Amino acid sequence: MAAMLVRHLSFSWFVGVLRLTIKYLDLLVRWLQQPQIILLKEGTDTSQGKAQVVSNINACTAVADAVRTTLGPRGMDKLIHDEKGSTTISNDGATIMKLLDIVHPAAKILVDIAKSQDSEVGDGTTTVVLLAGEFLKEAKPFIEDGVHPQNLIRSYRTASFLAINKIKETAVSIEGKSLEEKKSLLAKCAATTLSSKLIGGEKEFFASMVVDAVLAIGNDDRLNLIGIKKVPGGNMRDSFLVNGVAFKKTFSYAGFEQQPKKFLNSKILLLNIELELKSEKENAEIRLSDPLQYQSIVDAEWNIIYDKLDKCVKSGAKIVLSRLAIGDLATQVLGSCEVFEERQVGNERFNIFNGCPSGQTATIVLRGGADQFIDEAERSLHDAIMIVRRALKNSTIVPGGGAIDMELSRYLRLHARTIAGKSQLFINSYAKALEVIPRQLCDNAGFDPTDVLNKLRQKHASGEGANFGVEINTGGIADSFANFVWEPAVVKINAINAATEAACLILSVDETVKNPKSESAQGEAAANAMAGRGGPAFRGRGGRGMRRR
Ligand code: ADP
Ligand code: MG
């Protein structure tokens, strides 16, 4: 009886379980039949939220760390060699950023602002990257503590607006000075730019050359009117400025050694026709019925060329330039188609047209040892040329060496005290970030940044030290204005503007979505992985500790 009961119970238990299972299976099938919302393609990688903002900040800080050591007159240079095997030695922020081949999507923004600073004002490319990196670094603890990025962005924008107004207010105008005075003022600005470069040792020499070149082209906006010719070899002091055009060319024709190599105040004839027999021979088809007529054809050809050459001679020109060929005959008849001056520069013969009154153009012939050296010298001169042009156009300058940055920092801190609420903290952080410029100048020169910065803060707070910046030779502080460490105001205005915009842009991104289809190159896949983790932003350098300080 008892055994029967047990069997009955276990049977009904079995039935119960079966029913339950069927019920759940039914539910599962129904659930599976429901339409699902598929938003993104399979394999799409998204990372979002606070962690994403922080990881982008980390990547940007790593980029800023990479160029940090190049700032200022005691900054170091970077040697970069690419997969093609070419080597570049540079101190220029924009050049380094371009060559670093950054793949991190957020960090790429820093490359863009360096490039835009380079094309807008020509100098301050390291500064802009450093500032953006520092703004973000200051923002990081707030983001981690749960501050909404938009609050930070608003305060940063206010701070940047205030800072730029302050620069405009304090900048000193060089308008209305005599040409000689202006020249020496502009040379000071150029020398400040050049002092951080490889050719910094000869900054006065090159600064006056750059000023002369810029003044030679007058008000013309086209930068390519200042040509730079690089001739390897020799000393950098062998470089010279041509108030006109210079190009590589040697003439060789019968008797050219005897011809003069130098002409004074001679006319120059510019042609676009051949001074050779060749063309008539090739451009015509002539049918002759009598072989005797042939001579007359040949004579006609000669007459054409003699006619052309007679006209050249009558014009009184001593120098003839033509886009097309000048044959041997032409060089004999004219007596001379030499140029103003044909001079040996290194291994090359150069035609030099100095002092062209109508054409406003200038050429700098650069000399120096290695190719990399001349290349970097050319980039440095480009910076200096841009600076002189900017200073000439906007004609307001600010003290360099971190002086203006310290002054802005002091001003913003004072302003922050008048604000109630969280914004006070954010503007204070912005002010602190501005100090990165003097701090890095000290760091790169081997001085104690804390010590120098304390002195600077104290001096600026006293109310009469607004022009005090880092004294790069002794490690103390000095009046940058009196020491002629000047920068055009537009360099700072543009740098602060661009750096703030970049920082705000990066802070406002809270999600990165990577479409799997666009993942063609291997490098981009790596970038994708890094974007999620906030790893180093460089291709093929994962794991390397970038932080230095
Ligand atoms: P960037 O690419 O930003 O122009 P640089 O390497 O050219 O970077 O460094 C520029 C910084 O160096 C500026 O802040 C400038 O004021 C400073 N600087 C230049 N010359 C001197 C100097 N003689 N003494 C102190 N600071 C200087
Ligand atoms: Mg510079």
XYZ file of C-alpha atoms and ligand atoms in Angstrom:
577
model
C 0.000 0.000 0.000
C 2.733 2.357 1.011
C 4.713 1.427 -2.094
C 1.678 2.211 -4.284
C 1.348 5.641 -2.695
C 4.978 6.512 -3.346
C 4.706 5.450 -6.989
C 1.551 7.574 -7.376
C 3.218 10.626 -5.809
C 6.310 10.409 -7.955
C 4.126 10.110 -11.054
C 2.151 13.260 -10.245
C 5.428 15.041 -9.392
C 6.794 14.062 -12.774
C 3.705 15.405 -14.541
C 3.988 18.685 -12.622
C 7.588 19.253 -13.656
C 6.762 18.431 -17.248
C 3.956 21.001 -17.310
C 6.187 23.674 -15.846
C 8.906 22.986 -18.393
C 6.452 23.202 -21.264
C 5.178 26.493 -19.903
C 8.656 28.026 -19.755
C 9.586 26.711 -23.153
C 6.458 28.319 -24.491
C 7.424 31.623 -22.881
C 10.915 31.377 -24.325
C 9.616 30.752 -27.830
C 7.251 33.711 -27.533
C 10.057 35.936 -26.318
C 12.254 34.867 -29.175
C 9.486 35.633 -31.628
C 9.243 39.231 -30.432
C 10.880 41.813 -32.784
C 14.257 43.017 -31.460
C 15.678 46.520 -31.974
C 19.039 46.341 -33.653
C 20.617 49.779 -33.719
C 24.238 49.219 -34.607
C 25.988 46.719 -36.802
C 27.425 43.594 -35.312
C 30.983 44.233 -34.213
C 30.404 47.920 -33.566
C 32.449 49.060 -30.654
C 31.019 51.693 -28.402
C 32.430 53.105 -25.233
C 30.619 55.772 -23.368
C 30.096 57.715 -20.208
C 32.462 59.199 -17.699
C 35.083 56.555 -18.377
C 35.166 57.583 -22.005
C 35.764 61.256 -21.202
C 38.541 60.325 -18.806
C 40.168 58.004 -21.302
C 40.142 60.736 -23.964
C 41.729 63.123 -21.481
C 44.451 60.561 -20.765
C 45.229 60.193 -24.450
C 45.509 63.970 -24.909
C 47.763 64.288 -21.886
C 50.032 61.641 -23.385
C 50.273 63.689 -26.586
C 51.057 66.876 -24.672
C 53.734 64.962 -22.770
C 55.360 63.984 -26.039
C 56.020 67.602 -27.083
C 56.442 69.043 -23.582
C 60.220 68.939 -23.565
C 60.586 70.931 -26.774
C 59.208 74.194 -25.361
C 61.404 77.232 -25.049
C 64.995 78.200 -25.725
C 66.303 75.283 -23.678
C 63.833 72.845 -25.142
C 65.054 69.599 -26.626
C 64.582 68.507 -30.209
C 62.949 65.360 -31.440
C 64.395 63.002 -33.978
C 61.691 61.194 -35.850
C 62.261 58.646 -38.535
C 59.410 57.219 -40.496
C 58.857 53.913 -42.249
C 60.323 55.335 -45.454
C 63.591 55.801 -43.615
C 63.730 59.586 -43.738
C 64.878 61.352 -40.604
C 63.631 64.672 -39.303
C 65.053 66.613 -36.405
C 62.638 69.242 -35.225
C 61.650 71.500 -32.380
C 58.504 72.694 -34.080
C 55.320 71.471 -32.383
C 53.308 71.237 -35.582
C 56.009 69.293 -37.426
C 56.431 66.835 -34.567
C 52.698 66.320 -34.177
C 52.356 65.688 -37.891
C 55.167 63.142 -37.909
C 54.070 61.345 -34.733
C 51.318 59.671 -36.708
C 48.751 59.808 -33.959
C 45.878 57.390 -34.364
C 43.771 58.083 -31.303
C 40.567 59.735 -32.531
C 40.367 62.296 -29.698
C 44.085 63.015 -29.562
C 43.997 63.792 -33.274
C 42.210 67.013 -32.369
C 45.434 68.236 -30.778
C 47.275 67.578 -34.026
C 44.686 69.667 -35.821
C 45.005 72.635 -33.482
C 48.793 72.549 -33.798
C 48.422 72.589 -37.569
C 45.913 75.405 -37.498
C 48.110 77.456 -35.172
C 50.947 76.887 -37.626
C 48.949 78.135 -40.584
C 47.199 80.954 -38.711
C 50.126 82.536 -36.924
C 53.130 80.327 -37.642
C 54.437 80.075 -34.095
C 53.210 78.876 -30.721
C 52.464 75.355 -31.880
C 53.967 73.659 -28.840
C 52.248 76.176 -26.602
C 48.815 75.394 -27.979
C 49.193 71.646 -27.482
C 50.568 72.087 -23.968
C 47.761 74.419 -22.970
C 45.056 72.102 -24.284
C 46.658 69.145 -22.497
C 46.857 71.102 -19.259
C 43.268 72.355 -19.417
C 42.157 68.765 -19.778
C 44.423 67.527 -17.025
C 42.944 70.105 -14.666
C 39.448 69.059 -15.690
C 40.050 65.376 -15.031
C 39.559 65.287 -11.241
C 36.289 67.181 -11.613
C 35.010 64.756 -14.227
C 35.996 61.828 -12.037
C 34.135 63.395 -9.141
C 30.993 63.527 -11.227
C 30.924 67.153 -12.353
C 28.947 67.474 -15.538
C 31.310 68.348 -18.427
C 28.996 71.111 -19.618
C 29.574 73.036 -16.386
C 33.301 72.865 -16.931
C 32.975 73.846 -20.562
C 30.950 76.923 -19.703
C 33.491 78.108 -17.145
C 36.429 77.392 -19.458
C 34.827 79.444 -22.203
C 34.274 82.354 -19.822
C 37.865 82.137 -18.619
C 39.232 82.105 -22.159
C 37.087 85.112 -23.085
C 38.370 87.022 -20.060
C 41.976 86.049 -20.728
C 41.862 87.148 -24.352
C 40.355 90.481 -23.418
C 43.071 90.923 -20.869
C 45.757 90.247 -23.502
C 44.223 92.822 -25.815
C 44.144 95.278 -22.965
C 47.765 94.855 -21.911
C 49.412 94.358 -25.312
C 51.803 97.114 -26.321
C 51.513 98.663 -29.748
C 54.529 99.247 -31.962
C 52.539 101.393 -34.367
C 53.789 104.806 -35.393
C 57.509 104.152 -34.974
C 60.130 105.052 -37.553
C 61.317 102.376 -39.951
C 64.603 101.896 -38.134
C 62.867 101.539 -34.770
C 60.292 99.202 -36.223
C 63.025 97.093 -37.755
C 64.763 96.590 -34.456
C 61.460 95.850 -32.677
C 60.521 93.276 -35.278
C 63.980 91.734 -35.089
C 63.411 91.250 -31.343
C 60.211 89.336 -31.993
C 61.935 87.196 -34.627
C 64.850 86.557 -32.251
C 62.447 85.345 -29.537
C 60.956 82.868 -31.958
C 64.348 81.708 -33.163
C 65.833 81.397 -29.683
C 64.071 78.073 -29.160
C 65.395 76.622 -32.378
C 68.445 74.806 -33.606
C 69.738 78.032 -35.164
C 69.135 79.917 -31.903
C 72.859 80.510 -31.548
C 72.750 82.837 -34.535
C 69.369 84.327 -33.784
C 70.387 87.993 -34.294
C 71.969 87.209 -37.646
C 68.885 85.412 -38.916
C 66.392 87.737 -37.227
C 67.635 90.782 -39.110
C 67.722 88.746 -42.315
C 64.099 87.723 -41.809
C 63.004 91.282 -41.049
C 64.734 92.547 -44.211
C 63.085 89.817 -46.251
C 59.618 90.567 -44.896
C 60.009 94.300 -45.368
C 61.250 93.674 -48.921
C 57.994 92.096 -49.998
C 55.988 94.991 -48.619
C 52.310 94.539 -48.039
C 51.912 91.558 -50.269
C 50.218 88.675 -48.518
C 51.726 85.872 -50.488
C 54.211 84.012 -48.372
C 55.815 82.322 -51.358
C 57.299 85.658 -52.360
C 59.999 84.884 -49.842
C 61.879 82.001 -51.342
C 64.230 79.831 -49.327
C 66.956 77.986 -51.222
C 68.805 75.290 -49.362
C 72.402 74.636 -50.311
C 74.044 71.989 -48.124
C 77.570 72.681 -46.977
C 79.325 75.650 -45.504
C 78.578 77.490 -42.328
C 75.150 78.781 -41.399
C 76.674 82.239 -41.322
C 77.353 81.856 -45.036
C 73.613 82.152 -45.575
C 72.618 85.356 -47.269
C 69.617 87.339 -48.324
C 68.955 88.293 -51.923
C 66.694 91.250 -52.424
C 65.210 89.636 -55.460
C 65.432 86.224 -57.051
C 68.065 83.539 -56.987
C 68.062 80.215 -58.734
C 70.360 77.426 -59.635
C 71.635 77.632 -63.202
C 74.844 77.379 -65.082
C 75.363 78.528 -68.591
C 77.761 76.833 -70.850
C 78.248 77.918 -74.385
C 81.170 78.677 -76.592
C 83.380 81.160 -74.870
C 81.296 81.569 -71.724
C 84.339 81.638 -69.465
C 85.352 84.983 -70.890
C 81.989 86.577 -70.382
C 81.467 88.894 -67.439
C 79.683 87.345 -64.503
C 78.350 90.521 -63.077
C 76.269 93.379 -64.450
C 75.158 96.527 -62.782
C 71.818 98.180 -63.485
C 71.288 96.172 -66.617
C 68.034 95.584 -68.399
C 66.538 92.129 -68.260
C 64.592 90.731 -71.154
C 61.965 88.096 -70.388
C 60.955 85.974 -73.325
C 58.728 83.101 -74.084
C 60.057 82.306 -77.553
C 62.852 80.123 -78.776
C 66.094 81.739 -79.718
C 67.098 78.706 -81.698
C 66.885 77.464 -85.223
C 65.093 74.363 -84.111
C 61.517 75.525 -84.002
C 61.142 76.730 -87.538
C 62.613 73.490 -88.730
C 60.077 71.436 -86.857
C 56.937 73.474 -87.138
C 56.692 73.690 -90.881
C 56.272 71.381 -93.801
C 57.742 72.645 -97.019
C 57.539 71.096 -100.456
C 60.209 71.949 -102.905
C 60.077 71.424 -106.619
C 63.588 72.574 -107.287
C 66.584 71.620 -105.084
C 67.992 75.099 -105.615
C 65.133 76.585 -103.626
C 66.388 74.811 -100.545
C 69.007 77.468 -99.881
C 66.372 80.185 -99.728
C 64.469 78.240 -97.104
C 67.567 77.874 -94.993
C 68.265 81.578 -95.414
C 64.738 82.416 -94.363
C 65.218 80.413 -91.166
C 68.406 82.248 -90.393
C 66.747 85.530 -91.105
C 64.018 84.775 -88.608
C 66.448 84.087 -85.835
C 68.684 87.024 -86.715
C 65.632 89.217 -86.737
C 64.686 88.065 -83.229
C 68.210 88.525 -81.984
C 68.482 91.999 -83.477
C 65.389 92.978 -81.581
C 66.898 91.619 -78.391
C 70.038 93.647 -78.938
C 68.063 96.794 -79.736
C 66.123 96.470 -76.520
C 69.404 97.129 -74.754
C 68.983 94.187 -72.439
C 72.121 92.582 -71.135
C 70.330 89.673 -69.567
C 67.875 87.502 -71.387
C 65.684 84.987 -69.639
C 63.502 82.688 -71.612
C 61.248 79.833 -70.719
C 62.244 78.167 -73.936
C 65.607 77.161 -75.251
C 68.351 79.618 -76.051
C 70.676 78.103 -78.592
C 74.399 78.544 -79.051
C 73.923 80.996 -81.892
C 71.869 83.350 -79.745
C 74.510 83.491 -77.045
C 77.161 84.477 -79.587
C 75.179 87.143 -81.304
C 73.884 88.870 -78.227
C 77.372 89.153 -76.875
C 76.034 88.109 -73.547
C 73.046 86.461 -72.042
C 74.604 86.288 -68.646
C 72.647 87.255 -65.597
C 73.202 89.924 -63.086
C 75.528 87.789 -61.072
C 76.507 84.196 -61.382
C 78.017 83.070 -58.154
C 79.322 79.841 -56.749
C 77.306 78.752 -53.716
C 78.566 75.459 -52.330
C 78.614 73.004 -55.208
C 76.114 74.967 -57.208
C 76.263 77.912 -59.541
C 73.592 80.424 -58.655
C 72.067 83.169 -60.770
C 71.388 86.012 -58.481
C 69.186 88.959 -59.344
C 69.746 91.346 -56.565
C 67.825 94.559 -56.055
C 64.945 94.141 -58.459
C 63.053 97.433 -58.100
C 59.673 96.410 -59.486
C 59.268 92.827 -58.297
C 58.737 92.676 -54.554
C 60.338 89.437 -53.683
C 63.188 88.143 -51.580
C 65.182 84.952 -51.435
C 67.121 83.542 -48.537
C 69.948 81.222 -49.487
C 70.463 78.907 -46.530
C 73.734 77.182 -45.835
C 74.600 74.608 -43.225
C 75.952 71.150 -42.568
C 73.536 68.261 -42.685
C 70.346 68.165 -44.725
C 68.284 67.684 -41.576
C 69.881 70.779 -40.130
C 69.009 72.934 -43.124
C 65.491 71.527 -43.196
C 64.962 72.468 -39.556
C 66.549 75.866 -40.182
C 64.063 76.421 -42.976
C 61.140 75.533 -40.681
C 62.504 77.862 -38.021
C 62.867 80.700 -40.497
C 59.319 80.065 -41.603
C 58.168 80.561 -37.998
C 60.196 83.752 -37.700
C 58.942 85.109 -41.029
C 55.345 84.459 -39.981
C 55.931 86.157 -36.645
C 57.428 89.262 -38.196
C 54.575 89.472 -40.669
C 52.023 89.078 -37.883
C 53.753 91.647 -35.726
C 53.874 94.016 -38.675
C 50.192 93.554 -39.381
C 48.751 93.540 -35.891
C 51.590 95.474 -34.348
C 50.867 94.609 -30.738
C 53.215 92.574 -28.623
C 53.199 90.884 -25.221
C 56.103 89.865 -22.971
C 57.179 86.223 -23.457
C 59.013 83.801 -21.203
C 55.778 82.944 -19.407
C 55.205 86.534 -18.260
C 51.884 87.022 -19.989
C 50.746 83.554 -18.883
C 51.504 84.314 -15.245
C 49.711 87.635 -15.514
C 46.628 86.019 -17.031
C 46.703 83.369 -14.341
C 46.819 85.990 -11.601
C 44.022 87.953 -13.230
C 41.759 84.910 -13.536
C 42.387 83.825 -9.950
C 41.382 87.281 -8.791
C 38.317 87.136 -10.965
C 37.383 83.676 -9.673
C 37.108 85.044 -6.158
C 34.276 87.278 -7.226
C 32.211 84.330 -8.420
C 30.014 82.227 -6.185
C 29.418 78.566 -6.919
C 31.268 75.768 -8.596
C 32.398 77.968 -11.426
C 34.906 79.536 -9.064
C 36.760 76.227 -8.818
C 36.754 75.679 -12.559
C 38.088 79.134 -13.405
C 40.743 78.670 -10.753
C 41.795 75.433 -12.434
C 41.953 77.186 -15.783
C 44.169 79.838 -14.224
C 46.415 77.157 -12.783
C 46.671 75.435 -16.155
C 48.042 78.628 -17.730
C 51.065 78.342 -15.481
C 52.174 75.324 -17.479
C 54.146 77.581 -19.855
C 56.566 79.128 -17.308
C 56.719 75.820 -15.433
C 57.741 73.943 -18.540
C 60.251 76.621 -19.556
C 61.936 76.116 -16.162
C 61.696 72.365 -16.321
C 63.296 72.233 -19.760
C 66.129 74.493 -18.651
C 66.807 72.379 -15.581
C 65.611 74.944 -13.039
C 63.408 74.240 -10.044
C 59.924 75.132 -11.323
C 58.366 75.437 -7.864
C 60.964 77.924 -6.794
C 60.759 80.084 -9.910
C 56.969 79.951 -10.033
C 56.657 81.055 -6.439
C 58.888 84.017 -7.179
C 56.858 84.842 -10.250
C 53.527 84.568 -8.415
C 54.785 86.844 -5.694
C 56.135 89.361 -8.210
C 52.944 89.440 -10.234
C 50.793 89.712 -7.117
C 52.759 92.765 -6.043
C 51.073 94.609 -8.887
C 54.139 95.936 -10.648
C 55.648 92.756 -11.996
C 53.275 92.141 -14.870
C 56.147 91.791 -17.333
C 58.172 89.355 -15.286
C 58.907 85.981 -16.751
C 61.460 83.222 -16.558
C 65.085 84.310 -17.015
C 66.318 81.447 -19.106
C 70.036 82.013 -18.570
C 70.261 82.282 -14.803
C 67.177 80.472 -13.577
C 65.701 83.449 -11.805
C 63.001 85.822 -12.918
C 63.405 88.936 -15.042
C 61.459 91.588 -16.889
C 60.800 89.937 -20.250
C 59.920 93.245 -21.799
C 63.203 94.827 -20.837
C 65.046 91.718 -22.038
C 63.321 91.924 -25.418
C 61.642 88.553 -25.100
C 58.616 89.621 -27.078
C 55.870 87.780 -28.817
C 53.115 89.134 -31.050
C 49.871 89.243 -29.067
C 48.112 87.309 -31.786
C 50.227 84.207 -31.039
C 48.917 84.052 -27.482
C 45.357 84.994 -28.384
C 45.181 82.314 -31.017
C 46.845 79.709 -28.798
C 44.465 80.285 -25.878
C 41.459 80.335 -28.133
C 42.359 77.156 -29.974
C 43.467 75.278 -26.858
C 40.250 76.121 -25.001
C 38.106 75.120 -27.941
C 39.945 71.820 -28.284
C 39.650 71.086 -24.559
C 35.927 71.884 -24.588
C 35.426 69.718 -27.649
C 37.111 66.751 -26.015
C 35.182 67.275 -22.776
C 31.900 67.306 -24.642
C 32.426 63.883 -26.205
C 30.896 61.162 -24.060
C 30.646 58.347 -26.529
C 32.852 56.925 -29.221
C 31.254 54.642 -31.750
C 33.410 52.714 -34.118
C 31.812 51.404 -37.242
C 33.368 48.008 -38.024
C 33.346 48.671 -41.756
C 35.690 51.612 -41.531
C 38.176 49.450 -39.768
C 40.316 48.804 -42.788
C 43.818 49.527 -41.630
C 45.393 47.620 -38.824
C 46.446 50.815 -37.130
C 42.889 51.967 -36.863
C 41.924 48.776 -35.129
C 44.618 49.462 -32.607
C 43.325 52.990 -32.186
C 39.897 51.593 -31.586
C 41.111 49.403 -28.790
C 43.071 52.270 -27.302
C 40.160 54.665 -27.523
C 38.277 52.415 -25.142
C 41.123 52.018 -22.729
C 42.733 55.391 -22.878
C 46.095 53.927 -23.676
C 48.953 55.764 -25.351
C 47.861 57.492 -28.504
C 50.719 56.557 -30.775
C 50.932 53.893 -33.363
C 53.079 50.988 -32.361
C 54.167 52.350 -29.025
C 51.735 50.685 -26.696
C 52.872 50.290 -23.152
C 55.559 52.951 -23.209
C 55.316 55.200 -20.210
C 54.812 58.670 -21.566
C 54.453 60.505 -18.329
C 57.526 62.335 -17.265
C 56.437 64.486 -14.434
P 56.231 77.226 -29.667
O 56.212 76.113 -30.655
O 55.013 77.221 -28.812
O 56.539 78.548 -30.255
P 58.860 77.362 -28.587
O 59.721 76.174 -28.383
O 59.178 78.273 -29.713
O 57.389 76.868 -28.657
O 58.901 78.199 -27.230
C 58.196 79.377 -27.093
C 58.246 79.845 -25.680
O 59.583 80.166 -25.281
C 57.427 81.118 -25.513
O 56.625 81.017 -24.378
C 58.494 82.186 -25.374
O 58.026 83.267 -24.595
C 59.592 81.456 -24.700
N 60.896 82.096 -24.931
C 61.481 82.342 -26.112
N 62.680 82.957 -25.936
C 62.837 83.115 -24.608
C 63.878 83.685 -23.786
N 64.955 84.207 -24.312
N 63.695 83.663 -22.458
C 62.585 83.131 -21.917
N 61.594 82.568 -22.626
C 61.698 82.558 -23.958
Mg 58.271 79.140 -31.237
